[in-house]
Short mmCIF file of C-alpha atoms and ligand atoms in Angstrom, two decimals:
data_model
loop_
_atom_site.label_atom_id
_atom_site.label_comp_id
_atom_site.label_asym_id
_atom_site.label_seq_id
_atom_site.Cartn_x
_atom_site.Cartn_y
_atom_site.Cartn_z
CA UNK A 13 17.31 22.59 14.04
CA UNK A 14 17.75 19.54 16.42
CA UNK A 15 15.29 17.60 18.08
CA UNK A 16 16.44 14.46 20.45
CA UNK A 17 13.29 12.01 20.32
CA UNK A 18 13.82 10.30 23.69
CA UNK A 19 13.41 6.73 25.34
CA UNK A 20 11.10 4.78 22.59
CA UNK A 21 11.76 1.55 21.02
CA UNK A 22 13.06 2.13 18.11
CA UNK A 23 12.92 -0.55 15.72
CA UNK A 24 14.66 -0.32 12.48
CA UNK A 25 15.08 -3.81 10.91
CA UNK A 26 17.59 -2.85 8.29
CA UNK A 27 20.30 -2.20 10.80
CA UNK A 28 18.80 -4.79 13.08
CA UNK A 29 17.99 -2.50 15.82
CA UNK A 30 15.09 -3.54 18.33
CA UNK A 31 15.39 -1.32 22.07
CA UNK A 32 15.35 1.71 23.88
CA UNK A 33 17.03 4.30 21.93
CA UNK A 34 16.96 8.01 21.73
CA UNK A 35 17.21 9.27 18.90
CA UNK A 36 18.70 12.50 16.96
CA UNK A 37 17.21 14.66 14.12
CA UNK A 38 19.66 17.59 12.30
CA UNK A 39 18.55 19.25 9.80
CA UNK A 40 15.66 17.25 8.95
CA UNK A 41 17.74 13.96 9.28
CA UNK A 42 18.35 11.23 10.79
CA UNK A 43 22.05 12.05 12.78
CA UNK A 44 22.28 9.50 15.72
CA UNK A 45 20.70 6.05 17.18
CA UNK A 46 22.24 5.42 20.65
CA UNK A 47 20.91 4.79 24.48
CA UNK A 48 20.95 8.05 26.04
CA UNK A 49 22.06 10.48 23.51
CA UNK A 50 22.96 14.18 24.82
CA UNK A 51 20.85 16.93 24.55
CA UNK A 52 23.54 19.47 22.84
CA UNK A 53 21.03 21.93 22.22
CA UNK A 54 18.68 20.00 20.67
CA UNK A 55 14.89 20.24 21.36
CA UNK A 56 14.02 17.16 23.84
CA UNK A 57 10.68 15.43 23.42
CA UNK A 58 9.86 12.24 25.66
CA UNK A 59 8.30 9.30 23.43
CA UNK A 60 5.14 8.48 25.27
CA UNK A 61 5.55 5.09 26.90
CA UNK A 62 4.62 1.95 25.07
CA UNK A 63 5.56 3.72 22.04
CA UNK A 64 7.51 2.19 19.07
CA UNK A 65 9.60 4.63 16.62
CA UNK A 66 10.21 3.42 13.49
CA UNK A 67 11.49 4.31 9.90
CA UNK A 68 8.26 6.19 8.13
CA UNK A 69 5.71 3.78 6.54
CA UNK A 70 5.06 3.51 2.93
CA UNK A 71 2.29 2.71 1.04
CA UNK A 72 3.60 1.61 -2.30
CA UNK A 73 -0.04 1.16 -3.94
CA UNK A 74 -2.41 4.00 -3.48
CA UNK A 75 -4.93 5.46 -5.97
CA UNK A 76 -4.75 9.65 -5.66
CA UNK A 77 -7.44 10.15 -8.54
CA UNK A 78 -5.75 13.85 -9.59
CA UNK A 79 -5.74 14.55 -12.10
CA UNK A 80 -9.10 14.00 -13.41
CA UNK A 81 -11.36 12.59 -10.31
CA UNK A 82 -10.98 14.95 -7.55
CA UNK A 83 -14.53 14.29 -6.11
CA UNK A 84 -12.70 10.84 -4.68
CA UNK A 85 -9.97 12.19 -3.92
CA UNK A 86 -6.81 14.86 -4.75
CA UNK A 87 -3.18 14.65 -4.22
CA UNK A 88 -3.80 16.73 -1.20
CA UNK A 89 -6.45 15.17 0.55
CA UNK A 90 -4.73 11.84 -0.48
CA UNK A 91 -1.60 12.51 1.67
CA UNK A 92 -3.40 14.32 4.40
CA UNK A 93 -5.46 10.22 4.55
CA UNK A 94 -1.61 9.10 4.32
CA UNK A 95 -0.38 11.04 7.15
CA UNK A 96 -3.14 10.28 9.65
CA UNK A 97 -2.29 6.70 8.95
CA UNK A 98 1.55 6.99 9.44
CA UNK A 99 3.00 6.72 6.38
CA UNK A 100 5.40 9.30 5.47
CA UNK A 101 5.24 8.39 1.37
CA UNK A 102 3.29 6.77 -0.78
CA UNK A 103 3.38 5.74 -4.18
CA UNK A 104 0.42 6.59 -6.40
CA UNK A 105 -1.17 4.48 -9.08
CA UNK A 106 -1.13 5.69 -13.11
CA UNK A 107 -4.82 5.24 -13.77
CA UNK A 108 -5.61 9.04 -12.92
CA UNK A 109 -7.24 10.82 -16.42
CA UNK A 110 -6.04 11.50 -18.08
CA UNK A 111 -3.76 8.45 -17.39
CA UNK A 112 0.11 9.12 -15.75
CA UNK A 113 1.83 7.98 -19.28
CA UNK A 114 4.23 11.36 -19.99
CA UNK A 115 5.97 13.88 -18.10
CA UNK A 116 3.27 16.17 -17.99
CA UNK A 117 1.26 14.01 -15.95
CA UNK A 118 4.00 13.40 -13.63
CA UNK A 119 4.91 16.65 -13.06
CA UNK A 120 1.63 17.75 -11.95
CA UNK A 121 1.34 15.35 -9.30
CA UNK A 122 4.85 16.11 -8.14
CA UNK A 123 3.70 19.84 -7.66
CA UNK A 124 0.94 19.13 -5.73
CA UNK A 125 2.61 17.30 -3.82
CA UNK A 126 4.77 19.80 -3.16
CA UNK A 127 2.45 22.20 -2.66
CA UNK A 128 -0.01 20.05 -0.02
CA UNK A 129 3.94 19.20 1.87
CA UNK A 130 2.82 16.31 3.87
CA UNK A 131 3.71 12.42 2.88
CA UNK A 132 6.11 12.49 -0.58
CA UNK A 133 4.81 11.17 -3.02
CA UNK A 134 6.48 8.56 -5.80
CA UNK A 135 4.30 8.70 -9.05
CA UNK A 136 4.17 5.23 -10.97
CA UNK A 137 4.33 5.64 -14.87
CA UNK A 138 1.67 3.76 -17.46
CA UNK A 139 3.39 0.80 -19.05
CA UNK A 140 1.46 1.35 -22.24
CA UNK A 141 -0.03 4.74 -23.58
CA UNK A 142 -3.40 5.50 -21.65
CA UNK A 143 -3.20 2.31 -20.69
CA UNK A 144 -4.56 1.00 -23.35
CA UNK A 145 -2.48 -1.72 -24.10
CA UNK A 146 -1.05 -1.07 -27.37
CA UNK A 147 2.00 0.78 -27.31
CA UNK A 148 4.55 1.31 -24.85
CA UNK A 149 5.04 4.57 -23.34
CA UNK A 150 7.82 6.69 -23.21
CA UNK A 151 9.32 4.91 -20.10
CA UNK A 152 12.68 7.18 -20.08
CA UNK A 153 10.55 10.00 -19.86
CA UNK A 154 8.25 9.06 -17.14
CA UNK A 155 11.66 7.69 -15.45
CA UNK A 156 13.57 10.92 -15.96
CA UNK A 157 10.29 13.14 -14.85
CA UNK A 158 10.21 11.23 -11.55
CA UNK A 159 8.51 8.15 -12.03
CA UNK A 160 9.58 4.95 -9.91
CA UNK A 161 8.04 2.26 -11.49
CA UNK A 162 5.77 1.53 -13.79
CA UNK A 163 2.02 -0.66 -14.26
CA UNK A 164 -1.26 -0.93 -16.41
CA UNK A 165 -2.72 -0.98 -12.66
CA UNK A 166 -6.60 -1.51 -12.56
CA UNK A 167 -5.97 -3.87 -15.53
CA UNK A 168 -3.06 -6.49 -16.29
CA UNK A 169 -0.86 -5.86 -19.66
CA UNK A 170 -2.55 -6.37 -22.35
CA UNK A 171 -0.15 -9.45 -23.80
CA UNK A 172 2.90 -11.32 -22.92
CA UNK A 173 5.18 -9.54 -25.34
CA UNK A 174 4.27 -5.93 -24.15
CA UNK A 175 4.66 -6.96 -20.28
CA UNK A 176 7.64 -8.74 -21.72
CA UNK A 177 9.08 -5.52 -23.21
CA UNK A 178 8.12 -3.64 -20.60
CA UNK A 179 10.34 -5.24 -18.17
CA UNK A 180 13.06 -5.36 -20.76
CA UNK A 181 12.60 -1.71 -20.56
CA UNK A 182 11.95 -0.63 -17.50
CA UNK A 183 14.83 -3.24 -16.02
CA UNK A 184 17.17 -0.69 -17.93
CA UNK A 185 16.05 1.95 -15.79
CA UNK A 186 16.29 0.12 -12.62
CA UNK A 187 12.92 0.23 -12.00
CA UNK A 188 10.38 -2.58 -11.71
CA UNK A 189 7.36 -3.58 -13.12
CA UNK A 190 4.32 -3.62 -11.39
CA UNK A 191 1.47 -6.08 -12.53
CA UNK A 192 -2.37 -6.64 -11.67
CA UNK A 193 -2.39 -9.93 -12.31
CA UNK A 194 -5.44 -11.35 -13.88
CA UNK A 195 -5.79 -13.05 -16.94
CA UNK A 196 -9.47 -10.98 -18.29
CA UNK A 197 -10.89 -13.68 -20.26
CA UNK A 198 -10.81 -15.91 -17.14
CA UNK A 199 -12.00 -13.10 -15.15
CA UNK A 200 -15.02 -11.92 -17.93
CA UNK A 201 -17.18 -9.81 -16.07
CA UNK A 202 -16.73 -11.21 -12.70
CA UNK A 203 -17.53 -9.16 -9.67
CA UNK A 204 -17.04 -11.31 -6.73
CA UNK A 205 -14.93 -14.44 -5.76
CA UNK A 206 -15.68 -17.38 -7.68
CA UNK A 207 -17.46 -19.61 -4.42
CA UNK A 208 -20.17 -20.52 -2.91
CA UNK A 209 -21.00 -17.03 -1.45
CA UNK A 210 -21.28 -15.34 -4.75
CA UNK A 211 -23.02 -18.28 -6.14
CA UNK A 212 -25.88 -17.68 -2.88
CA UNK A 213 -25.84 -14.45 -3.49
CA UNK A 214 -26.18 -14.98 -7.59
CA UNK A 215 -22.80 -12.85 -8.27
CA UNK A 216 -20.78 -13.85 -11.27
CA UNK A 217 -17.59 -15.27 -10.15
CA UNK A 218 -13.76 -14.24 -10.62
CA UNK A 219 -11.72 -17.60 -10.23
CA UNK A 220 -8.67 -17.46 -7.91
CA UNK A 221 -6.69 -18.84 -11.25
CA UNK A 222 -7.37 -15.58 -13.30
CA UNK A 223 -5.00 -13.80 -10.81
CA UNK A 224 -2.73 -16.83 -10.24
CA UNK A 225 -2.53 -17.23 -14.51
CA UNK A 226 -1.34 -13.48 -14.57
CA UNK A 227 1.08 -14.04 -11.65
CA UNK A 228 2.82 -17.14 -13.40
CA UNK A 229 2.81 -15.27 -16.89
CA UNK A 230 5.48 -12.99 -15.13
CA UNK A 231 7.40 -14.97 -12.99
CA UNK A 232 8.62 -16.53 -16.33
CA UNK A 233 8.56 -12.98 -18.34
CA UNK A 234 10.97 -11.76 -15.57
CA UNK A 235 12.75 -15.14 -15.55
CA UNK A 236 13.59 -14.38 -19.32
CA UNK A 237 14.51 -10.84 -18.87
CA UNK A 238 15.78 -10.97 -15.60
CA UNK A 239 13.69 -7.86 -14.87
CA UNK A 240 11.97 -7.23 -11.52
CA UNK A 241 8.61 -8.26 -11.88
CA UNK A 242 6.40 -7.18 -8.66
CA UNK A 243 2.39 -8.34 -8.19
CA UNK A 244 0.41 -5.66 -6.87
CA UNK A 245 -2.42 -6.63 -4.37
CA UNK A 246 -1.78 -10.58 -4.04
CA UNK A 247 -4.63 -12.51 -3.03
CA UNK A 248 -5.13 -15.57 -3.80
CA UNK A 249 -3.37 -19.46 -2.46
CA UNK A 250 -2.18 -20.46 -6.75
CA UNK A 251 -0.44 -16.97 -6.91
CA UNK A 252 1.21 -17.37 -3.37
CA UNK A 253 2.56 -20.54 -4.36
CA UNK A 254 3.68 -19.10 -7.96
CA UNK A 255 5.56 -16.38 -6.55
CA UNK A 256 6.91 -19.09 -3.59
CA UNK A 257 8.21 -21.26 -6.50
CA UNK A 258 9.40 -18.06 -8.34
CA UNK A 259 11.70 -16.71 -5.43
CA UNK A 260 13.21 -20.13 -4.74
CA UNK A 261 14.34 -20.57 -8.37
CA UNK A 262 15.99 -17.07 -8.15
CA UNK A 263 13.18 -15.16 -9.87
CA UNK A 264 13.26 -11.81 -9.10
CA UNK A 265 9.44 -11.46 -8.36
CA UNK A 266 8.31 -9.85 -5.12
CA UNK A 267 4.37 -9.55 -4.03
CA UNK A 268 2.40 -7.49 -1.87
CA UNK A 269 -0.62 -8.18 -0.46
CA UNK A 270 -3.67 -5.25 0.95
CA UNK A 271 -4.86 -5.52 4.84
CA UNK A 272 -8.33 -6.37 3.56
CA UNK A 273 -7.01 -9.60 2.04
CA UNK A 274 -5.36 -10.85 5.24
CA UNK A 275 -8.24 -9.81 7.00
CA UNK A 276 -11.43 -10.70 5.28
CA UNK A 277 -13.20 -13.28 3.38
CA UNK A 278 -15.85 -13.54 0.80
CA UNK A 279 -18.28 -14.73 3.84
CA UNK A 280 -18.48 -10.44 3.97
CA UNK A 281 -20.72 -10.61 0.79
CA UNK A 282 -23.44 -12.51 2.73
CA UNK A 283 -22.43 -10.87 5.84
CA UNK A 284 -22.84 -8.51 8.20
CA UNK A 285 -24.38 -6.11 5.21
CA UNK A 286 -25.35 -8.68 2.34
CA UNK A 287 -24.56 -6.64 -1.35
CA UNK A 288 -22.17 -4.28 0.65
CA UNK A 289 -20.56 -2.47 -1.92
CA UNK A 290 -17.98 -1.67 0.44
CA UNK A 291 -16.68 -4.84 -0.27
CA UNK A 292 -16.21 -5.27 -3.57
CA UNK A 293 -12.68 -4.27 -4.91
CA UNK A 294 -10.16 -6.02 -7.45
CA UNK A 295 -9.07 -8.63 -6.84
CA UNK A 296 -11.92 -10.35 -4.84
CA UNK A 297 -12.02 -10.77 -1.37
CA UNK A 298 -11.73 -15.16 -1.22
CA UNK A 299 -11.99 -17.62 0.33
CA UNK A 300 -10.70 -18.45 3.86
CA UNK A 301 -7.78 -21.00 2.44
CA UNK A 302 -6.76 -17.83 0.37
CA UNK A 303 -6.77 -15.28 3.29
CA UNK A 304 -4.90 -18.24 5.34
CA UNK A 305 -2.12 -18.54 2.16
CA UNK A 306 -1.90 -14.68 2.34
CA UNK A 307 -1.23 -14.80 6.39
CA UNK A 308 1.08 -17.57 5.71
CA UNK A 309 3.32 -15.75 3.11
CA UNK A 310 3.40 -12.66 4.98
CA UNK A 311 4.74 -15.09 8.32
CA UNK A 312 6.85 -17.16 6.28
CA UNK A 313 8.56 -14.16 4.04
CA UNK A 314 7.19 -14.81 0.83
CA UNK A 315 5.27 -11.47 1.12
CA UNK A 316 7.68 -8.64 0.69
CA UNK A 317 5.14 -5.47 1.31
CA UNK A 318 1.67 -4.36 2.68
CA UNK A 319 0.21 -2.38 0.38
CA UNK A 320 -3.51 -0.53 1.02
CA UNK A 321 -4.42 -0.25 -2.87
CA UNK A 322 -6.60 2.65 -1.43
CA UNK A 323 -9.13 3.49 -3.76
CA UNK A 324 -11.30 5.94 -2.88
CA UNK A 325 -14.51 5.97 -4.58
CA UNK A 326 -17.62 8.82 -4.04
CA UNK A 327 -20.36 7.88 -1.74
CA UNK A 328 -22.72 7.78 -4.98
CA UNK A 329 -20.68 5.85 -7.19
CA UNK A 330 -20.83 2.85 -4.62
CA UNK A 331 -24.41 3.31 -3.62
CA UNK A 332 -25.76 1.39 -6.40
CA UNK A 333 -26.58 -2.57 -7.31
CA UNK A 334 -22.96 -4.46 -6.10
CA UNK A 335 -22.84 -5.49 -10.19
CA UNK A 336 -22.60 -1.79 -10.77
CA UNK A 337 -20.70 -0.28 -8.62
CA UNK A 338 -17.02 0.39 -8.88
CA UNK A 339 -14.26 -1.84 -7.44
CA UNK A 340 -12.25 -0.96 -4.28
CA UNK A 341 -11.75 0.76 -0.69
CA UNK A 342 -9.85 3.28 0.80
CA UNK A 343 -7.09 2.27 2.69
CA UNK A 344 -4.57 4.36 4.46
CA UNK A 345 -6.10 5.56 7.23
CA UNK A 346 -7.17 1.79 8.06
CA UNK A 347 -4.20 -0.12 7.72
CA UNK A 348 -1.80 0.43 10.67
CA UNK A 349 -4.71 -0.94 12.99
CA UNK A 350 -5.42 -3.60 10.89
CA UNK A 351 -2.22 -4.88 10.62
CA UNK A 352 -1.29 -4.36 14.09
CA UNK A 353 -4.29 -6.20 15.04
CA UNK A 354 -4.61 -8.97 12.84
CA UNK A 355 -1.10 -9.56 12.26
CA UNK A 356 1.15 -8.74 15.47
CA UNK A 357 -1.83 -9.07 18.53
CA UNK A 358 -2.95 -12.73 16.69
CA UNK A 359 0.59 -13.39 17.24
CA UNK A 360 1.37 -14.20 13.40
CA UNK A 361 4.09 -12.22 13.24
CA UNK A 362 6.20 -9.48 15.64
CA UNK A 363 6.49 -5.88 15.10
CA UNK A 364 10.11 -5.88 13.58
CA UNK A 365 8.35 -8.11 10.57
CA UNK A 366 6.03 -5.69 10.36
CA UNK A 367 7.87 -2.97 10.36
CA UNK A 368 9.87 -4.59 7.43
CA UNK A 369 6.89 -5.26 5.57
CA UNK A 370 5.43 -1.50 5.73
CA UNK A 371 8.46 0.26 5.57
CA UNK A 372 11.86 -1.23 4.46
CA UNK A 373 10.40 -3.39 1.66
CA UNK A 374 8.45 -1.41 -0.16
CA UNK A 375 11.45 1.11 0.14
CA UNK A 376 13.39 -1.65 -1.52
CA UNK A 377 10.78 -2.55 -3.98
CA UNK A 378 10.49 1.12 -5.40
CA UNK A 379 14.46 2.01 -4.84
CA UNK A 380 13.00 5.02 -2.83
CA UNK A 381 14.96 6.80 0.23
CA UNK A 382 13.66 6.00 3.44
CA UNK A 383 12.67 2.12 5.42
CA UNK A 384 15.52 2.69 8.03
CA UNK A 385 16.87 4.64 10.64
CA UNK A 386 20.80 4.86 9.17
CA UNK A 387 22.41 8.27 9.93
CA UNK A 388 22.21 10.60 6.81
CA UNK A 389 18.50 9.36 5.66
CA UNK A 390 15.82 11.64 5.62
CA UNK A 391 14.11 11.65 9.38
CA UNK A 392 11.26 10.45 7.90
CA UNK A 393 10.00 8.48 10.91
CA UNK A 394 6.37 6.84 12.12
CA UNK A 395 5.65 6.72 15.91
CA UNK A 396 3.22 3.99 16.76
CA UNK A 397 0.82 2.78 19.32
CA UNK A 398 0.90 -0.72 19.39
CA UNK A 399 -1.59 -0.95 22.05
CA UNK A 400 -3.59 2.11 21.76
CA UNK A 401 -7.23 0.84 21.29
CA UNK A 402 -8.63 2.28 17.73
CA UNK A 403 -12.11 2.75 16.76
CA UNK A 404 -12.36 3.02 13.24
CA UNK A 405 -14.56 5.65 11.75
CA UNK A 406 -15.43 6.29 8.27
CA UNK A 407 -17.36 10.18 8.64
CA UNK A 408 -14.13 11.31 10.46
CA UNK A 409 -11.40 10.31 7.15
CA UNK A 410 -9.02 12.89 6.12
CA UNK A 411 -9.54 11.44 2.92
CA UNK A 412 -12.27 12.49 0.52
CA UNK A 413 -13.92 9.23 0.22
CA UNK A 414 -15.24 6.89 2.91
CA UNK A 415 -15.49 3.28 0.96
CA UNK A 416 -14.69 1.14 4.16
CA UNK A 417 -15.78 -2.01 5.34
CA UNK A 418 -14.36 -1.17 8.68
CA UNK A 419 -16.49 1.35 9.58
CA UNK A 420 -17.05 0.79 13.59
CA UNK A 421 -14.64 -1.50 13.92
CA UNK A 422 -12.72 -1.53 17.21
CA UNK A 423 -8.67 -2.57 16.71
CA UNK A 424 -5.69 -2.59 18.60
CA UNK A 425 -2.85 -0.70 17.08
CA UNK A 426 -2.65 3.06 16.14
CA UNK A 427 -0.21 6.00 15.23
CA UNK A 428 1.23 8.54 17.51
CA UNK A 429 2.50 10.32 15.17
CA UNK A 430 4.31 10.90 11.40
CA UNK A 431 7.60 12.75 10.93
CA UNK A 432 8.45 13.92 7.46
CA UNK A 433 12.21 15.47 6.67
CA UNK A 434 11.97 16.14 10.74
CA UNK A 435 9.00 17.92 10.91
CA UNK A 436 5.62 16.49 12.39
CA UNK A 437 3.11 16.39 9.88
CA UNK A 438 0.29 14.86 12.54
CA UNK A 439 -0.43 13.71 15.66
CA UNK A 440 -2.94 11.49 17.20
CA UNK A 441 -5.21 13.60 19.24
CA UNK A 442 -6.16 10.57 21.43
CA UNK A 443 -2.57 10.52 22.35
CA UNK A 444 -0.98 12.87 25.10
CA UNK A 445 2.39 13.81 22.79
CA UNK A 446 4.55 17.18 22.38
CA UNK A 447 6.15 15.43 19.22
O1 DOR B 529 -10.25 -2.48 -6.42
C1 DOR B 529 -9.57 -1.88 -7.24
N1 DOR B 529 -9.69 -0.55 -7.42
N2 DOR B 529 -8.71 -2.58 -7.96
C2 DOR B 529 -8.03 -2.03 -8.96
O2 DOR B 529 -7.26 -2.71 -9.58
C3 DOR B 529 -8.24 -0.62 -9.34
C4 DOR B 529 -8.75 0.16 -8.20
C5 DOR B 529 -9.29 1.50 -8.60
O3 DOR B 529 -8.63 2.23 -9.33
O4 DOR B 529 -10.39 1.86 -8.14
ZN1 ZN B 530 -4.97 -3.30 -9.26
#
């Protein structure tokens, strides 16, 4: 089976490619990049214009909630949500229940994955048994059942000297550790961003420093290993700087930071919904210095991946009082517009950065196939719409929950469509497209 994508701009930043290009798929991969390739045989299909085709997006930080919460969401419905935003894998958080800490756990979520056959899916391994922060677990196991990293995600390690033997182990397996960082005394039982917003609003406060304290903690655990230390869902200016200083003493941190932490602020507390529990997720939305350290990490390189941390919550979990209700929002199907939006059309950064940031870093991060266009990779390719005006809307999700604070909002920036292994998993219906 050959298909010859024709005449988009392909944009693959690990081979430095930015242009018209056609573009060959054999046997679900990727065979050829060239201007004007030849048919032989294959199936042609034009690229509507204005398009950009890229290597398939990956969310490296997504919350699937199977096994054990499937009213918020299942492995299935989670990678249907993934599709219709255009990424073509994701990587799925260990804090299902019971918690992703053995084999069994992972091998469940590999087969439905499987079975639903949309985005792949990379399962991230518990550093410590259920999570709990005592003893390690079986990190060869989860390694050798398919696991590509592991974290305590929703929580930081417990202490230094398990996050420090974590890394020593998991650096032996090539694969890196993956920290919320927050130090939990600082944070006690904060539920909004230490400032003057959750001080109007009489919200107990979670200090910038309790992340930044957690973030410094392993910049100097992987400086003593040498292990690859990652922070999951940066957001705030003392851990930008921390993993800034890190990188340029030859730390090998990296960082990625959500699309609701480059876009919003903590002014969404007060406003345009005051309490919104559509807002609350951990770490805190901050202050506007923070969002502006986020946007300038992500222009300057610091930042290595967007990551949604799409955590989908039921409709009557967060419809309570904001101290009660759970933290986080869904992501996937928001982010592409977001980031187009915010990032490219604000004219922060151009869509080859992007590109790198959604697709070929976290594909570094995790050691996963997939973030370029080389001949011999899976075709696992996104199509986007950098211009295509998007109207979020929260009833119409593929994904089980609806936890946005996006709702309504009109962006610029969509997805024509997501190519898995070859095949076409979805396309935009706002989009005339035989892909
Ligand atoms: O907002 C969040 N939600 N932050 C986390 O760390 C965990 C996540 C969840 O699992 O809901
Ligand atoms: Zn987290």
């Amino acid at each position: 089976m050959k298909r010859l994508l024709k005449g988009g701009r392909v944009i693959d930043p690990a081979n430095g490619i930015d242009g018209v290009h056609d573009l060959l798929i054999e046997d679900g991969r990727i065979a050829r990049v060239g201007r004007d390739l030849p048919a032989e045989g294959a199936t042609v299909v034009e690229i509507p214009a204005g398009s950009v085709v890229c290597p398939g997006l990956i969310d490296m930080h997504v919350h699937l909630r199977e096994p054990g919460q499937e009213h918020k969401e299942t492995v299935a419905s989670g990678v249907a949500s993934a599709v219709v935003g255009g990424f073509t894998a994701v990587a799925c958080m260990p804090n299902t229940s019971p918690v992703n800490d053995n084999a069994n756990v992972t091998l469940l979520i590999l087969a439905k994955a499987a079975e639903a056959n949309l985005a792949r899916v990379y399962p991230i391994g518990a550093v410590s048994k259920g999570s709990k922060g005592e003893l390690l677990a079986d990190i060869a196991e989860l390694k050798q059942a398919g696991c590509v990293a592991i974290t305590d995600d929703g929580h930081p390690v417990s202490t230094a000297l398990l996050l420090r033997r974590a890394l020593e182990y998991a650096g032996m397996f090539g694969m890196p550790v993956i920290e919320h960082c927050e130090d939990s005394t600082l944070k006690g039982d904060g539920v909004a961003h230490e400032g003057f917003h959750a001080a109007s609003l009489g919200l107990r406060g979670i200090p910038g420093a309790a992340e930044a304290l957690g973030v410094e903690r392993g910049v100097l655990l992987s400086e003593l290993t040498g292990s690859h230390f990652h922070v999951a869902h940066m957001s705030a200016r003392a851990s930008m700087r921390a993993v800034r200083k890190g990188k340029e003493a030859g730390v090998r941190v990296t960082c990625e930071v959500a699309p609701h932490h480059f876009t919003l602020t903590d002014e969404a507390l007060a406003s345009p919904i005051p309490y919104d529990t559509n807002v609350k997720m951990n770490p805190p939305l901050r202050e506007a210095a923070d969002r502006d350290a986020m946007l300038a990490g992500i222009a300057d390189g610091t930042v290595d991946a967007i990551a949604t941390d799409h955590a989908p919550h039921h409709y009557d979990e967060k419809r309570v009082e904001f101290d009660r209700a759970p933290f986080g929002i869904v992501g996937l199907e928001t982010a592409v517009p977001l980031a187009i939006d915010r990032l490219v059309h604000a004219g922060l950064i151009r869509l080859p950065r992007l590109i790198e940031l959604m697709s070929t870093g976290p594909a570094r991060i995790l050691r996963v196939p997939g973030g370029s266009l080389s001949p011999g990779s899976p075709a696992d390719i996104t199509v986007l719409a950098p211009d295509l005006k998007v109207r979020i809307r929260a009833a119409q999700m593929r994904s089980r929950s609806k936890n946005t604070p996006f709702d309504g909002w009109e962006l610029r920036g969509g997805v024509v469509a997501t190519i898995v292994a070859g095949r076409t998993v979805y396309t935009n219906p706002d989009v005339e497209t035989r892909l």
